[in-house]
Amino acid sequence: MRYPNAIKKVVNKTITSHKNRGMSLEEALNKTNLYYLENGMAVIYKKPTPIKVLETKYKEGNKQLITKAIYEKKSTTDYNGVYKGKYLDFEAKETENKKYFSFTNIKKHQVTHMTNVIKQKGIAFVIISFSKLDKTYLLESSIIIEMINKNKKNISISELEENGYEIKESYNPRLDYLRIIDHLYFKEEL
Amino acid sequence: MRYPNAIKKVVNKTITSHKNRGMSLEEALNKTNLYYLENGMAVIYKKPTPIKVLETKYKEGNKQLITKAIYEKKSTTDYNGVYKGKYLDFEAKETENKKYFSFTNIKKHQVTHMTNVIKQKGIAFVIISFSKLDKTYLLESSIIIEMINKNKKNISISELEENGYEIKESYNPRLDYLRIIDHLYFKEEL
């Protein structure tokens, strides 16, 4: 499956080489979700990038070609789906910073969305990948929201070690984040 | 909020006047979901239309303008979200037919998706609106899947009356489908 987002990145900037086997966080998560889907473990998709279509024309076979469009602001998060009946919702962020993750990467309306999901008893979290360090963490949104509300500007690696969970990379599933969700919400041993 | 889909419809064909106060099913559902969101009842969104971006250029202020793109096939359904902790997923379909709803409107990969959601204990259903009759029904996906697997080609209004639930239209929320979900999954009186 190819995502408009991936194409956007190609157009946007030179692709940075990532330590984690040349795979971006998005690619690793899409592969992981495909593994979950194919093994009947969960149904989780990346939401399509919202695009506002301004002009179209018809090409052969009566198919529509979009000739003018713009990217719209995301009003929610990157991924959502179902796991063991529960609603699961998360944002995935990659940073080249080697010390901390800056909260400027989490938009205000995303904090609102995560707050709404938690109120509805959904499972909300953020996956943060440090591409230069080859380390990826899962942090529950409740903790991020609390930090942002206290005007904290970022979260350091050591704070992530303390408050979050490292997602160890493996061959397949690439980033087995559901193992951590099991531990946090379904009382299973890590 | 404006959706690429709505714009697509404008370009695509003359807008048909619907009996239900000039409002399409999509508009009615978006208003309903906004009501649920603003009243802290549920967090349910229409998924953005998947679009494959082929060419972009930069305009003033370093913003990207999409100059070539195509609509991609939907791999899942129209709406999803969280209600009382549960994952909720549905497809919304409008027909001008006055007698039945044809299953050709439900694509094979959507049947697969609905089957996957049910396996994960998510709540899956279809909302079918008969625009000429001003009648809207909720039908659980399990029933539709069973009918399609038995090679049934359509479902008549009387079969919908028997197997589904009519969603009565009101001012706000416009189409209160969660009332039926309460009855079906949370044991509340209709």
Coordinates of N, CA, C and O in Angstrom, one line a residue, chain A residues 83-84 86-90 118 121-127 137-144 160-167 176-190:
Chain A
Y83 N -8.5 -3.3 18.7 CA -7.7 -4.4 19.3 C -8.4 -4.9 20.5 O -8.7 -4.2 21.4
K84 N -8.8 -6.2 20.4 CA -9.5 -6.9 21.5 C -10.8 -6.1 21.9 O -11.1 -5.9 23.0
K86 N -11.3 -3.0 21.9 CA -11.0 -1.6 22.3 C -10.6 -0.8 21.2 O -9.9 -1.2 20.2
Y87 N -11.0 0.5 21.3 CA -10.5 1.5 20.3 C -9.1 1.9 20.6 O -8.8 2.3 21.8
L88 N -8.3 2.0 19.6 CA -6.9 2.3 19.8 C -6.5 3.4 18.9 O -6.9 3.4 17.7
D89 N -5.8 4.4 19.3 CA -5.6 5.6 18.6 C -4.2 6.2 18.9 O -3.8 6.3 20.1
F90 N -3.4 6.4 17.9 CA -2.0 6.9 18.2 C -1.4 7.8 17.1 O -1.8 7.8 16.0
I118 N -9.5 9.6 25.3 CA -9.3 9.1 26.7 C -10.6 9.2 27.5 O -11.0 8.2 28.2
K121 N -12.8 6.4 26.9 CA -12.2 5.1 27.4 C -11.4 4.4 26.2 O -11.3 3.2 26.2
G122 N -11.0 5.2 25.2 CA -10.2 4.6 24.2 C -8.7 4.6 24.7 O -8.4 5.2 25.7
I123 N -7.9 3.8 24.0 CA -6.5 3.7 24.3 C -5.7 4.7 23.4 O -5.7 4.5 22.2
A124 N -5.1 5.7 24.0 CA -4.4 6.7 23.3 C -3.0 6.8 23.7 O -2.6 6.8 24.8
F125 N -2.1 6.8 22.7 CA -0.7 6.9 23.0 C 0.1 7.6 21.8 O -0.5 7.9 20.8
V126 N 1.4 7.8 22.1 CA 2.2 8.4 21.0 C 3.4 7.4 20.9 O 3.9 6.9 21.9
I127 N 3.8 7.2 19.6 CA 5.1 6.4 19.4 C 6.1 7.4 18.9 O 5.9 8.2 18.0
Y137 N 10.0 4.7 21.4 CA 9.3 4.5 22.7 C 7.8 4.7 22.5 O 7.3 5.4 21.6
L138 N 7.0 4.0 23.3 CA 5.6 4.2 23.4 C 5.3 5.0 24.7 O 5.8 4.6 25.8
L139 N 4.6 6.1 24.6 CA 4.2 6.9 25.8 C 2.7 7.1 25.8 O 2.2 7.5 24.7
E140 N 2.1 6.8 26.9 CA 0.6 7.0 26.9 C 0.3 8.5 26.8 O 0.9 9.3 27.4
S141 N -0.8 8.8 26.0 CA -1.1 10.2 25.8 C -1.5 10.9 27.1 O -1.2 12.1 27.2
S142 N -2.0 10.2 28.1 CA -2.4 10.9 29.3 C -1.1 11.6 29.9 O -1.2 12.7 30.5
I143 N 0.0 10.9 29.8 CA 1.3 11.5 30.4 C 1.7 12.7 29.6 O 2.1 13.7 30.1
I144 N 1.7 12.6 28.2 CA 2.1 13.7 27.4 C 1.1 14.9 27.6 O 1.6 16.0 27.8
L160 N 11.6 9.4 29.1 CA 10.9 8.4 28.3 C 11.2 7.0 28.9 O 10.3 6.2 28.9
E161 N 12.4 6.8 29.2 CA 12.8 5.5 29.8 C 12.0 5.2 31.1 O 11.6 4.1 31.4
E162 N 11.7 6.3 31.8 CA 11.1 6.2 33.1 C 9.5 6.2 33.0 O 8.9 5.4 33.6
N163 N 9.0 7.0 32.1 CA 7.5 7.1 31.9 C 6.9 6.3 30.8 O 5.7 6.1 30.7
G164 N 7.8 5.9 29.8 CA 7.3 5.2 28.7 C 7.8 3.8 28.6 O 8.3 3.2 29.6
Y165 N 7.7 3.2 27.4 CA 8.2 1.8 27.2 C 9.0 1.8 25.9 O 8.5 2.3 24.9
E166 N 10.2 1.2 25.9 CA 10.9 1.1 24.6 C 10.3 0.0 23.8 O 9.9 -1.1 24.3
I167 N 10.1 0.3 22.5 CA 9.6 -0.8 21.6 C 10.8 -1.3 20.9 O 11.4 -0.7 20.1
D176 N 6.7 -4.2 17.7 CA 5.6 -4.9 18.3 C 5.0 -4.1 19.5 O 5.1 -4.4 20.7
Y177 N 4.3 -3.0 19.2 CA 3.8 -2.1 20.2 C 2.6 -2.7 21.0 O 2.3 -2.3 22.1
L178 N 1.9 -3.7 20.4 CA 0.7 -4.2 21.0 C 1.1 -5.0 22.3 O 0.3 -5.2 23.2
R179 N 2.4 -5.5 22.3 CA 2.9 -6.2 23.5 C 2.9 -5.2 24.7 O 2.5 -5.7 25.8
I180 N 3.2 -4.0 24.5 CA 3.1 -3.0 25.5 C 1.7 -2.7 25.9 O 1.4 -2.5 27.1
I181 N 0.8 -2.6 24.9 CA -0.6 -2.3 25.1 C -1.2 -3.5 26.0 O -2.0 -3.2 26.9
D182 N -0.8 -4.7 25.7 CA -1.2 -5.9 26.5 C -0.9 -5.6 28.0 O -1.7 -5.9 28.8
H183 N 0.3 -5.2 28.2 CA 0.8 -5.0 29.5 C 0.1 -3.9 30.2 O -0.3 -4.0 31.4
L184 N -0.2 -2.8 29.5 CA -0.8 -1.6 30.1 C -2.3 -1.8 30.3 O -2.9 -1.3 31.3
Y185 N -3.0 -2.5 29.3 CA -4.4 -2.5 29.4 C -5.0 -3.9 29.5 O -6.2 -4.0 29.8
F186 N -4.3 -4.9 29.3 CA -4.8 -6.2 29.4 C -4.1 -7.1 30.4 O -4.2 -8.3 30.3
K187 N -3.3 -6.5 31.3 CA -2.7 -7.1 32.4 C -1.8 -8.3 32.0 O -1.9 -9.4 32.6
E188 N -1.1 -8.2 31.0 CA -0.2 -9.3 30.6 C 1.3 -8.9 31.0 O 1.6 -7.7 31.0
E189 N 2.1 -9.9 31.3 CA 3.5 -9.7 31.6 C 4.2 -9.2 30.4 O 4.0 -9.6 29.2
L190 N 5.1 -8.2 30.6 CA 6.0 -7.8 29.5 C 7.0 -8.8 29.1 O 7.6 -9.4 30.0

